[in-house]
Short mmCIF file of C-alpha atoms in Angstrom, two decimals:
data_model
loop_
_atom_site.label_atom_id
_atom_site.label_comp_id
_atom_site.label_asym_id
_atom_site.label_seq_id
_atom_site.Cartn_x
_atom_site.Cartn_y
_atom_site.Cartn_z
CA UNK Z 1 94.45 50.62 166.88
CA UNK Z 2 90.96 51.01 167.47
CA UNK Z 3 89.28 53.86 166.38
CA UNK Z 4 86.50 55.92 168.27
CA UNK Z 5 83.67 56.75 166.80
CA UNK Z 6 84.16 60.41 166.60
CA UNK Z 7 87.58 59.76 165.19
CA UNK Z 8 85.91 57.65 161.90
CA UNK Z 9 83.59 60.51 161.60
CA UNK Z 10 86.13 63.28 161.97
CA UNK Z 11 88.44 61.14 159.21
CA UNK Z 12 85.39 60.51 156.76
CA UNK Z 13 84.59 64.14 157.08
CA UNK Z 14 88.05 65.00 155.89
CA UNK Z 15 87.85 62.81 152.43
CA UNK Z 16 84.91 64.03 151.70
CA UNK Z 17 85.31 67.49 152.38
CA UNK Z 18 89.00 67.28 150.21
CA UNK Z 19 87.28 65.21 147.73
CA UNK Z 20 84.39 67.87 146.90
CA UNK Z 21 87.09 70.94 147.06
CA UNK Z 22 88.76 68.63 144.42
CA UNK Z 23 86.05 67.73 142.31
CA UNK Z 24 84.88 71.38 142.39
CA UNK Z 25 87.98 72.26 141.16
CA UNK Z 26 88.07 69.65 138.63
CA UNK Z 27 84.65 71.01 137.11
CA UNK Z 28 85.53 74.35 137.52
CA UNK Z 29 88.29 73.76 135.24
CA UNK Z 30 86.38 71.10 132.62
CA UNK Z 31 83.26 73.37 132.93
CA UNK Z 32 84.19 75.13 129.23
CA UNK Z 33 87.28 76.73 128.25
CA UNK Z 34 87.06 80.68 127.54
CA UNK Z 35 86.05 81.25 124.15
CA UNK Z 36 87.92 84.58 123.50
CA UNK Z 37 87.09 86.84 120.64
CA UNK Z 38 89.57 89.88 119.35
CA UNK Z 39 89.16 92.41 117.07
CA UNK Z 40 92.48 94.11 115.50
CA UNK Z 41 94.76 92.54 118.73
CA UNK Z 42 91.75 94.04 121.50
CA UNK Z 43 89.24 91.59 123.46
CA UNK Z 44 85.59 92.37 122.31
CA UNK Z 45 83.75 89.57 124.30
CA UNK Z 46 84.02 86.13 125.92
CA UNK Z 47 81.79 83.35 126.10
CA UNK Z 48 82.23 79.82 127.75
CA UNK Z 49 82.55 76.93 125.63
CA UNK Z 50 79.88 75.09 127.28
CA UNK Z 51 77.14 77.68 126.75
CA UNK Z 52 75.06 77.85 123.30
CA UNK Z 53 75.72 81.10 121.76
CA UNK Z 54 75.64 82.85 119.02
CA UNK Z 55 76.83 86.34 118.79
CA UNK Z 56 77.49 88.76 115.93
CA UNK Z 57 80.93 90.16 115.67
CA UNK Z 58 81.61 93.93 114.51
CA UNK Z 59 85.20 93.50 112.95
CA UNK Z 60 87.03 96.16 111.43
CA UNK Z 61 84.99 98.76 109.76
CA UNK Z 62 82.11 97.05 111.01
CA UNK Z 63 82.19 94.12 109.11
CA UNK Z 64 80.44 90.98 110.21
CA UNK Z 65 81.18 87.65 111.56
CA UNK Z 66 79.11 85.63 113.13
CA UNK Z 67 80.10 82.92 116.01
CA UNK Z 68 78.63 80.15 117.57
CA UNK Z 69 78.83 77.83 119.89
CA UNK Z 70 77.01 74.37 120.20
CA UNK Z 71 77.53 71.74 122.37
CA UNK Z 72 81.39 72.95 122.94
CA UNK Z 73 81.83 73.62 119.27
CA UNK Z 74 83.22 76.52 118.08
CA UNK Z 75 82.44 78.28 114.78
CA UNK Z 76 81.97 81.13 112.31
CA UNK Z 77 78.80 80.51 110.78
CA UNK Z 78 78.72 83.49 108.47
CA UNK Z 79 80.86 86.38 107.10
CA UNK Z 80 80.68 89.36 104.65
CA UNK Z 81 84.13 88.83 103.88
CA UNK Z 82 85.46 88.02 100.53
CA UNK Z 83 87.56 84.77 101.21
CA UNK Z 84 85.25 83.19 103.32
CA UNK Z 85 88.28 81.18 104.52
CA UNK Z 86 87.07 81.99 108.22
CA UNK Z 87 83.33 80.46 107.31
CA UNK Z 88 85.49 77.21 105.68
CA UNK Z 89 87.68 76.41 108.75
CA UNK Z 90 85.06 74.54 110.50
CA UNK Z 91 84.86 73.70 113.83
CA UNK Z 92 87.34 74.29 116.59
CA UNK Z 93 86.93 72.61 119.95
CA UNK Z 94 90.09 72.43 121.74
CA UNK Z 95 92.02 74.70 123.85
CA UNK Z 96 95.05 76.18 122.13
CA UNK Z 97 93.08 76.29 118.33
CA UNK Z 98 91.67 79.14 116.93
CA UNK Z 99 89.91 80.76 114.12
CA UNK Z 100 90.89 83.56 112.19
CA UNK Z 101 89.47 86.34 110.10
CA UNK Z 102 92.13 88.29 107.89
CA UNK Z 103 89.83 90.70 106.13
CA UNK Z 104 88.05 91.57 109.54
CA UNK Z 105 91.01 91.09 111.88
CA UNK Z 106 89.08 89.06 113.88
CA UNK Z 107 90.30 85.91 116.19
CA UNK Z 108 88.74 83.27 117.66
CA UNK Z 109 90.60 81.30 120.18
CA UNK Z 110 89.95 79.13 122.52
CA UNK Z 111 91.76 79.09 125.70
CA UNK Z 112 92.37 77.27 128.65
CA UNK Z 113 94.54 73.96 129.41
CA UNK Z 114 95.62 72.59 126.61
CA UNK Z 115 97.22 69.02 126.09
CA UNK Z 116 100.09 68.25 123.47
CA UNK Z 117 100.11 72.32 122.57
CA UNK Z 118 100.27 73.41 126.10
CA UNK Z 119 103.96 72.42 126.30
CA UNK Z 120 104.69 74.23 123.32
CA UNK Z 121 105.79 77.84 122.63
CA UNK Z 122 104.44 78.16 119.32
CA UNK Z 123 103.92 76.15 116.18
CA UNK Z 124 105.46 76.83 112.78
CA UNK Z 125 103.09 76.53 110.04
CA UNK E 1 98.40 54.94 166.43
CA UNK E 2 95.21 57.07 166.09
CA UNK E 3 97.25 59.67 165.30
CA UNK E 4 99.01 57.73 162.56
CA UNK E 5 95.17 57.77 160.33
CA UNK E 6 94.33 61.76 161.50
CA UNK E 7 97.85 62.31 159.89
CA UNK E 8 97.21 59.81 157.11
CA UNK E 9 93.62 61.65 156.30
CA UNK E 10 95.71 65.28 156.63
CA UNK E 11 98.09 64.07 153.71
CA UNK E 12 95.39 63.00 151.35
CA UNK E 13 93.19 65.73 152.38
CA UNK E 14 96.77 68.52 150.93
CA UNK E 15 97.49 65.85 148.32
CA UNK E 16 94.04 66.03 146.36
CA UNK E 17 93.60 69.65 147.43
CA UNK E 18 96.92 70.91 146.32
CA UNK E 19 97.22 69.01 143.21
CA UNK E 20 93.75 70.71 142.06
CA UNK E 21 95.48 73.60 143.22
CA UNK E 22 98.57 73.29 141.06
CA UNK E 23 96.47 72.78 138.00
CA UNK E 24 93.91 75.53 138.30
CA UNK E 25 97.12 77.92 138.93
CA UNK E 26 98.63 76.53 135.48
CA UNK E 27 95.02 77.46 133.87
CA UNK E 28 95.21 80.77 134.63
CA UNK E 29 98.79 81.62 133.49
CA UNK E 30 98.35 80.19 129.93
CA UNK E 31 95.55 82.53 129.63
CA UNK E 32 97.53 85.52 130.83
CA UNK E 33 97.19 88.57 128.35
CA UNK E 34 99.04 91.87 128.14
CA UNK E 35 100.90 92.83 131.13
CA UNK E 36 103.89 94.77 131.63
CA UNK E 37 106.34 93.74 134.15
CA UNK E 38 109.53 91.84 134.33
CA UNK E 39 107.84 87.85 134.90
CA UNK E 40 105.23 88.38 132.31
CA UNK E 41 105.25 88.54 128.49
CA UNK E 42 104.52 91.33 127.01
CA UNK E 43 102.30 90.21 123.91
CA UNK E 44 100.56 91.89 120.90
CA UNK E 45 98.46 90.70 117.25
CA UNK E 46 99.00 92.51 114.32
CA UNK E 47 97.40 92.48 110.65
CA UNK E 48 100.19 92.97 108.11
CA UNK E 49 101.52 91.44 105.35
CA UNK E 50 98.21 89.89 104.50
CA UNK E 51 98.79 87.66 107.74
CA UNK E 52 98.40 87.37 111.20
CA UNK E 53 101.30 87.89 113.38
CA UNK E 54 102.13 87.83 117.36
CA UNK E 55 104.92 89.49 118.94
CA UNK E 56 105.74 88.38 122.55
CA UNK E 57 109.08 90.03 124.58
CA UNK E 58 109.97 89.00 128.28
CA UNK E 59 111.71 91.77 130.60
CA UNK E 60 111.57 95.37 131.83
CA UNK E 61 111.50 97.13 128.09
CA UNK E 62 109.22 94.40 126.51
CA UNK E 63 106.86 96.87 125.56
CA UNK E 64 109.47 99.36 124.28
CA UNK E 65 110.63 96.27 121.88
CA UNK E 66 106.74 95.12 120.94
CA UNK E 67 106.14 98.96 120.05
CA UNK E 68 109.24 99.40 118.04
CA UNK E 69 108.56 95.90 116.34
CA UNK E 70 105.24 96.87 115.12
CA UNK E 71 106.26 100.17 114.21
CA UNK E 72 108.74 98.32 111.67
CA UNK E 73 106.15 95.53 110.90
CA UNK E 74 103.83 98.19 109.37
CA UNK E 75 106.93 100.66 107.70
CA UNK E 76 108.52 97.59 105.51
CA UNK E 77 104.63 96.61 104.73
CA UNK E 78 104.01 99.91 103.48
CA UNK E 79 107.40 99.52 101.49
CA UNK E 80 107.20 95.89 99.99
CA UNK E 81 103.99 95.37 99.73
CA UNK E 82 102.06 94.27 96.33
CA UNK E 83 98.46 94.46 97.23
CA UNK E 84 99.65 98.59 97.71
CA UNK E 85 99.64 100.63 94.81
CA UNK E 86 101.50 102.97 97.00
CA UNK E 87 104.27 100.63 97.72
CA UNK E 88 108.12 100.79 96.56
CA UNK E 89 107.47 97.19 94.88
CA UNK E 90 104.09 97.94 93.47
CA UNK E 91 106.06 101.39 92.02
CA UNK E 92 108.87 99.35 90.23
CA UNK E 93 106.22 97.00 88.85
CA UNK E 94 104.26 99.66 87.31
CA UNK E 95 107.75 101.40 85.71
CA UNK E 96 109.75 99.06 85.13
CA UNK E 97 112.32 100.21 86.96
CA UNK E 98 113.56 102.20 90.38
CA UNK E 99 115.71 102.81 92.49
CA UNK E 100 115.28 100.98 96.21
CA UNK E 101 115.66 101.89 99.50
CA UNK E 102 117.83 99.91 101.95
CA UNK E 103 115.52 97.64 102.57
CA UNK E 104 114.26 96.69 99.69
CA UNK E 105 117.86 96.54 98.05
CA UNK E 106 118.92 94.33 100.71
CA UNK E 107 116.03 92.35 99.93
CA UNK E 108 116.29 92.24 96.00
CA UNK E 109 120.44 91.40 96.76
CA UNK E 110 119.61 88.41 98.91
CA UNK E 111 116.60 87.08 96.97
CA UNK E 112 119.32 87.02 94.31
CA UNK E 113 121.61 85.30 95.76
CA UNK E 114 119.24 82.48 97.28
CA UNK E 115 117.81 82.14 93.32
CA UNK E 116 121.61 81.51 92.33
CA UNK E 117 122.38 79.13 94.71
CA UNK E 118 119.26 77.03 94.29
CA UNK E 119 119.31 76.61 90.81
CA UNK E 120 116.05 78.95 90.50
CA UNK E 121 114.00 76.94 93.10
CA UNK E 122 112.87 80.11 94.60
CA UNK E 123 112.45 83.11 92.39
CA UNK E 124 110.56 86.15 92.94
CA UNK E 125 110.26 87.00 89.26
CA UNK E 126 106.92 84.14 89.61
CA UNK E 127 104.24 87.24 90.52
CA UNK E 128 102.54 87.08 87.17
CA UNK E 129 102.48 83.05 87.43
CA UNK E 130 100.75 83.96 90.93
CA UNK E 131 98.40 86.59 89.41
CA UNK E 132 97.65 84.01 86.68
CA UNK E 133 96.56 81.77 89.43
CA UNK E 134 94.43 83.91 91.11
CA UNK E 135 96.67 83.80 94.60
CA UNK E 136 97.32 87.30 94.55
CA UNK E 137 93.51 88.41 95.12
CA UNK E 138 92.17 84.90 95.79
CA UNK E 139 90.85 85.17 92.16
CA UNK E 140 92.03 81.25 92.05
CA UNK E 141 91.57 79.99 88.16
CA UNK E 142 93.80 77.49 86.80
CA UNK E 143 95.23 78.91 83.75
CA UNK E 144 95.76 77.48 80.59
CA UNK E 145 98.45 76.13 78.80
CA UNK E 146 99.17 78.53 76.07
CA UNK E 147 98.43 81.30 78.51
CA UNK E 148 101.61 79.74 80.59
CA UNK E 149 103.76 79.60 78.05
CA UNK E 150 103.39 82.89 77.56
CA UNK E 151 103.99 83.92 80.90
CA UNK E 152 107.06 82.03 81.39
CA UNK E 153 109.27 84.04 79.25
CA UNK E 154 108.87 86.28 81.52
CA UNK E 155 110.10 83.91 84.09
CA UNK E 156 113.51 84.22 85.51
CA UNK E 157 115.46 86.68 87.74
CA UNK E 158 118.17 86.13 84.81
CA UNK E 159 116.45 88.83 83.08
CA UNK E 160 116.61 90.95 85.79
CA UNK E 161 119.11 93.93 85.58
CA UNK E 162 120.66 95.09 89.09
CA UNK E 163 122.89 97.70 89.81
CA UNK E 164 124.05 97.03 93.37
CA UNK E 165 125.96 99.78 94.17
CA UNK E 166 123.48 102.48 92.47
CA UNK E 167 121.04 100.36 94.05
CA UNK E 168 118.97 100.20 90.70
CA UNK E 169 116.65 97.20 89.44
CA UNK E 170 115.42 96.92 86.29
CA UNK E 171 112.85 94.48 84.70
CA UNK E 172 112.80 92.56 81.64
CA UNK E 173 109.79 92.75 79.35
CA UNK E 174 106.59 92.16 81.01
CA UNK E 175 108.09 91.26 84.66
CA UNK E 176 107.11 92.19 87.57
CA UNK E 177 108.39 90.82 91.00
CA UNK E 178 107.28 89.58 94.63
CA UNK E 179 109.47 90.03 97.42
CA UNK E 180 106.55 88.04 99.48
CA UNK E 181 108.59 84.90 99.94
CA UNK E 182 111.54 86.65 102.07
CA UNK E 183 109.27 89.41 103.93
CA UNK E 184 108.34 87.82 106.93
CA UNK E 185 111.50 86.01 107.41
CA UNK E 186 113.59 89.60 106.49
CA UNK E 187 111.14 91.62 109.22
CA UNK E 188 111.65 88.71 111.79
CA UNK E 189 115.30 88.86 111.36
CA UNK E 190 114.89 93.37 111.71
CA UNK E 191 112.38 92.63 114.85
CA UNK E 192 115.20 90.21 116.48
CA UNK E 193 117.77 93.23 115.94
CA UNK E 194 115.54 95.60 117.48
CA UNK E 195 115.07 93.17 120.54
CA UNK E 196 118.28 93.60 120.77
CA UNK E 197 118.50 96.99 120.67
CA UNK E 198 115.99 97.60 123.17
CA UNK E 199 118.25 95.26 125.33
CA UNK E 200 115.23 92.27 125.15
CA UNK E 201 117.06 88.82 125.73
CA UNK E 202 113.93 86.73 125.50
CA UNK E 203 111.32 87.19 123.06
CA UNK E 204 109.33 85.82 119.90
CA UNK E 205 107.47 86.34 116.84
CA UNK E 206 105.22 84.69 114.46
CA UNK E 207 104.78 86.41 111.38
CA UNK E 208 101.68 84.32 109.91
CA UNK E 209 103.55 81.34 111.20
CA UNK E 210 106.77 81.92 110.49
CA UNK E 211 108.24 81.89 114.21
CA UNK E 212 111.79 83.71 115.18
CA UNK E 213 113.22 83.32 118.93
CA UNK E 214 115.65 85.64 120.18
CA UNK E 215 117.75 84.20 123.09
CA UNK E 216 116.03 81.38 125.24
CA UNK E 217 113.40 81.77 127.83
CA UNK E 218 113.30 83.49 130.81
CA UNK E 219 113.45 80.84 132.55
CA UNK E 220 116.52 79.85 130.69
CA UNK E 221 114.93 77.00 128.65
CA UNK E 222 114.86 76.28 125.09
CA UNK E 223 111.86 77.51 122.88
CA UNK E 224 109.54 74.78 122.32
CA UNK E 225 108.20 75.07 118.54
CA UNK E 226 105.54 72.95 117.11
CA UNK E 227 105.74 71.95 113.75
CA UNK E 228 101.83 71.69 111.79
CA UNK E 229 100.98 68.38 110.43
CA UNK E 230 100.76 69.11 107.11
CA UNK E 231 98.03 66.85 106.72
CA UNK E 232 95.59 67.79 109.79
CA UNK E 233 95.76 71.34 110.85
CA UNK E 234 95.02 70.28 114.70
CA UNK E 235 98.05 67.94 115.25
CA UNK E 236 101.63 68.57 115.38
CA UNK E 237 104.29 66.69 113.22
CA UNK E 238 107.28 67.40 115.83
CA UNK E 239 108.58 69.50 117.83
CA UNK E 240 112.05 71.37 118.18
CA UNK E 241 114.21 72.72 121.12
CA UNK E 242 115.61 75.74 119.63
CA UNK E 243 116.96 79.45 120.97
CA UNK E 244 117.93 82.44 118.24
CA UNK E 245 116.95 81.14 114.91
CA UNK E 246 114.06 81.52 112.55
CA UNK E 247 111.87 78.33 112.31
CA UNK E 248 109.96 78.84 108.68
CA UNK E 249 107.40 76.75 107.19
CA UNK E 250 106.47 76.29 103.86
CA UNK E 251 103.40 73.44 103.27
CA UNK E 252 100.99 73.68 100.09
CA UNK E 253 98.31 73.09 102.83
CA UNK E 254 98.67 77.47 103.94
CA UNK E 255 96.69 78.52 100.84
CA UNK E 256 95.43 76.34 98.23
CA UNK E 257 92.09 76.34 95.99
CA UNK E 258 90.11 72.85 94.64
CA UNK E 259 88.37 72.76 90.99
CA UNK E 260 86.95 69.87 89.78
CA UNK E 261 88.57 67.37 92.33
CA UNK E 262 91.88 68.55 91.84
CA UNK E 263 94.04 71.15 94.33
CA UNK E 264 96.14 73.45 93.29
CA UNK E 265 98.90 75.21 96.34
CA UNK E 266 100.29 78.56 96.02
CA UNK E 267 104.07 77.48 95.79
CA UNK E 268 104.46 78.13 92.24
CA UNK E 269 107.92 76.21 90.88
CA UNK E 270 109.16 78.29 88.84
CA UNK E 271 109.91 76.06 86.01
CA UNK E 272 106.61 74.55 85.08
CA UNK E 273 104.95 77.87 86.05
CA UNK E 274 102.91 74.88 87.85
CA UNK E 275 102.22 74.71 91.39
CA UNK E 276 105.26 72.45 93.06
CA UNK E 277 104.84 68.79 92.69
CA UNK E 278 107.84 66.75 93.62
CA UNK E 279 106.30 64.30 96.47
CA UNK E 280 106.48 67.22 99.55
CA UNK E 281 103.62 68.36 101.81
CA UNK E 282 105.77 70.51 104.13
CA UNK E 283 109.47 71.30 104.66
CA UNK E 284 110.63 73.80 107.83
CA UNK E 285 114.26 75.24 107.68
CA UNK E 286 115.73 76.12 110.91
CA UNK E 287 118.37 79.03 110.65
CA UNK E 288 119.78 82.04 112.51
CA UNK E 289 118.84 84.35 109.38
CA UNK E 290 115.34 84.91 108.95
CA UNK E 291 115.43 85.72 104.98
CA UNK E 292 117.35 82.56 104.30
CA UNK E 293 115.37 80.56 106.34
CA UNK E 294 112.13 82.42 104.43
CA UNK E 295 113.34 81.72 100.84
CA UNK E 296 115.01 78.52 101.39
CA UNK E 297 111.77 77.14 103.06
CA UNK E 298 110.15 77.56 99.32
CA UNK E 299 113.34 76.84 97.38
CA UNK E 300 113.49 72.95 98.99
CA UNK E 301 109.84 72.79 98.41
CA UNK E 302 110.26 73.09 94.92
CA UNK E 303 113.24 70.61 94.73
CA UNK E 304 111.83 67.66 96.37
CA UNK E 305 113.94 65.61 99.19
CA UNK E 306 116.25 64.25 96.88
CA UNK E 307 117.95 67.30 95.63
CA UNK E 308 116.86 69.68 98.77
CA UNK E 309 118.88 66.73 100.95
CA UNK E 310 122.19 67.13 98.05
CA UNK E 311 121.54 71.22 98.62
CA UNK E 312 121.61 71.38 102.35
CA UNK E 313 124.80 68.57 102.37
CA UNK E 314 126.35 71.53 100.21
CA UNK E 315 125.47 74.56 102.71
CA UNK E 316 124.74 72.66 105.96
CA UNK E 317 126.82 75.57 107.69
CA UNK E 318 124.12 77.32 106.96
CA UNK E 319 120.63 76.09 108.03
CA UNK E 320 118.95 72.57 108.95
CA UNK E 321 115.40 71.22 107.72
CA UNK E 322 112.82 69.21 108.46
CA UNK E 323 110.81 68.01 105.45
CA UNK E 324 107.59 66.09 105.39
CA UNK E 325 106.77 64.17 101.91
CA UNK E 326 103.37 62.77 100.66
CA UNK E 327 103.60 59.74 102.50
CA UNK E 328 103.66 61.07 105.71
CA UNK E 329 107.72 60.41 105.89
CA UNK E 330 109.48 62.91 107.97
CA UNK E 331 113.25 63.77 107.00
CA UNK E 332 115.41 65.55 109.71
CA UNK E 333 118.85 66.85 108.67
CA UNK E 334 121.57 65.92 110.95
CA UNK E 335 122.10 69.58 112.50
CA UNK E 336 119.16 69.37 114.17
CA UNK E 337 118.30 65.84 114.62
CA UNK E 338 118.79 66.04 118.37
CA UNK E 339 116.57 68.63 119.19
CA UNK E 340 113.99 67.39 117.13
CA UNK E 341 110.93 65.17 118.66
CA UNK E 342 107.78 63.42 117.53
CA UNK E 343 105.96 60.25 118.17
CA UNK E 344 106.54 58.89 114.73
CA UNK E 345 109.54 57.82 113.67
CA UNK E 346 111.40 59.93 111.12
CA UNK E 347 114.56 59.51 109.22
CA UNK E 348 118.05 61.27 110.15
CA UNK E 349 119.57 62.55 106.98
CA UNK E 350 123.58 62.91 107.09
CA UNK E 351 126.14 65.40 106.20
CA UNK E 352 128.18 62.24 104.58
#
């Protein structure tokens, strides 16, 4: 039953090495979901959630909208588009929600692990 | 018994490794894009129909069937749409009267049929009520009185004149018509055919949130469809377990305007010329055909639960709902009742 010294070290090692590769992963996964922006279906650019941005979007026919993110929140702070409904949305900052554009076919999403809509398919609205 | 703890420290070591593992592995698969083979979806957005639409088909001609279903998205947009002068719709409008393709026939025959059957809860003679409103160009006003009165005598697919078999509508004085509120559910219904065709057995769309699932999952599993709070856009009222069937959703929360602390939805009933005010926020109708499903989601809206639940008791062959009135009350027909979840509590209604 009793241990030798060598045999504590080699077990401590062990936790803490599994412990770090599992934290690392952990934060790896936490450290901002993938804000993804499209244009007409295509990627144009990704940013991650936990990085201050702001970036101006060419949608179709070069149209403007313009993102940002703060402190994990995701927005369109401006648009030259005529409904503004984009601007209006507010703030997304979960995975799974998104913000969309009609006029400029532009989508924001974010994406990543997401908790009650991860099990889901799709949602009917 | 040394052995015993280096074995001990092994298992935890695997345990909080692999379960990190696991997770990370999940990450990356709900971010998974286009890709063309027979385990992953093929997937792709479209602007039509003044919405937003995704198209998603499993299997080895999955991007045959996305191809073919965008290639029909964008030929019955051309056709029915009203924002296009070009269109067959915006055509009749402007004469008065025409003769329709297939399509639009089919349409015009059905949208008939669901206007019967409801009593005029939905009606697609309402487009100058929605012009009046501004929800056609998002020109929102709230018009006045006299200026509905006059409007609604033009009101009423009754004074519509259609010749099935020549396949000829004709409009009464000052009409003109919308077949907006059966689109999406009718090209939903034509993209499920051509799933078919193509020899897809899993696949799904959302036209603008108006979901259709053809066959179950690959995996063999039911669809798992969310159904939007009509009260916060971020949560999710309940969910259902479906496979083949249209899921529609009709809530006065998708487009609405404010003016001077009131708001005013887009789901025009068509006997007040008023937007629809009879104590629902949101009602779903679950059905294998898409136009139905598309009409009848506006139709019960209109009614209220008290005559949508005597309706679908009358015709519960043909669809099931889920309706959500202003007091957060959520009302699940019987069909469906078992493959319905949330965390609140809702009520069962029965066939009787």
């Amino acid at each position: 039953m009793k241990l030798k010294k060598q045999d504590t070290f080699f077990i401590c090692g062990l936790l803490a090495g599994s412990l770090l590769f599992g934290s690392a992963l952990a934060l790896g996964r936490t450290d901002g979901e993938t804000v993804v922006v499209r244009v007409s279906g295509e990627m144009v650019a990704e940013f991650s959630q936990n990085r201050d941005t702001v970036y101006r979007i060419e949608g179709v026919n070069g149209e403007i909208n313009v993102l940002t993110i703060q402190d994990g929140e995701v927005w369109l702070e401006d648009a030259n588009c005529p409904d503004q409904l984009c601007v209006h949305q507010g703030h997304i900052r979960h995975a799974g929600e998104s913000i969309i554009c009609l006029p400029h076919e532009v989508v924001i999403a974010i994406e990543g692990n997401t908790e009650v809509r991860s099990t889901l398919d799709i949602v009917a609205s | 018994m040394k052995k015993h703890w280096i074995a001990a420290a092994f298992v935890a070591c695997l345990l909080l490794t692999g379960c990190g593992a696991a997770e990370h592995t999940e990450d990356e698969t709900t971010g998974s894009a286009v890709q063309a083979n027979t385990e992953q979806p093929v997937s792709k957005e479209i602007f039509a129909m003044d919405t937003y639409m995704t198209i998603t088909a499993y299997g080895e001609n999955g991007q045959k069937a996305v191809d073919a279903a965008q290639q029909e998205i964008e030929r019955l947009d051309a056709l029915l749409s009203t924002g296009s002068a070009d269109s067959e719709i915006s055509a009749l409008n402007a004469s008065g009267t025409a003769q329709l393709s297939s399509d639009s026939a089919e349409l015009v025959s059905c949208a008939l049929e669901i206007n019967e059957s409801t009593g005029g809860a939905f009606d697609i003679t309402v487009y100058p009520l929605m012009q009046a409103w501004g929800f056609t160009d998002e020109s929102y006003r709230v018009p006045s009185d006299s200026e509905l009165t006059t409007l609604m005598e033009t009101i009423g697919s009754d004074q519509l004149d259609w010749d099935a078999d020549n396949r000829t509508l004709t409009l009464g004085d000052g009409q003109a018509i919308d077949l907006g509120g059966i689109a999406k559910g009718y090209t939903s219904g034509r993209i499920m055919e051509l799933f078919d065709e193509c020899g897809v057995e899993s696949g799904m769309v959302s036209l603008g949130g108006n979901v259709h699932v053809h066959g179950a999952k690959p995996d063999g599993s039911k669809w798992r469809i969310g159904i939007q709070d009509p009260e916060n856009s971020e949560d999710i009222a309940g969910v259902l377990e479906v496979t083949d069937c249209a899921v529609i959703t009709s809530g006065g929360y998708e487009r609405y305007f404010e003016q001077d602390g009131t708001t005013y939805h887009h789901i025009i009933d068509p006997s007040t010329g008023k937007p629809a005010d009879n104590g629902l926020t949101s009602v779903t109708i679950v059905s294998a055909d898409g136009t139905l499903a598309d009409g009848l989601s506006t139709a019960l809206f209109v009614m209220g639960v008290d005559q949508a639940t005597e309706y679908w008791r009358q015709h519960a062959d043909e669809f099931d709902a889920v309706m959500i009135t202003e007091d957060g009350t959520i009302f699940v027909t019987e069909g469906i009742a078992d493959v319905f979840s949330s965390d609140r509590t809702f009520e069962t209604i029965a066939r009787k």
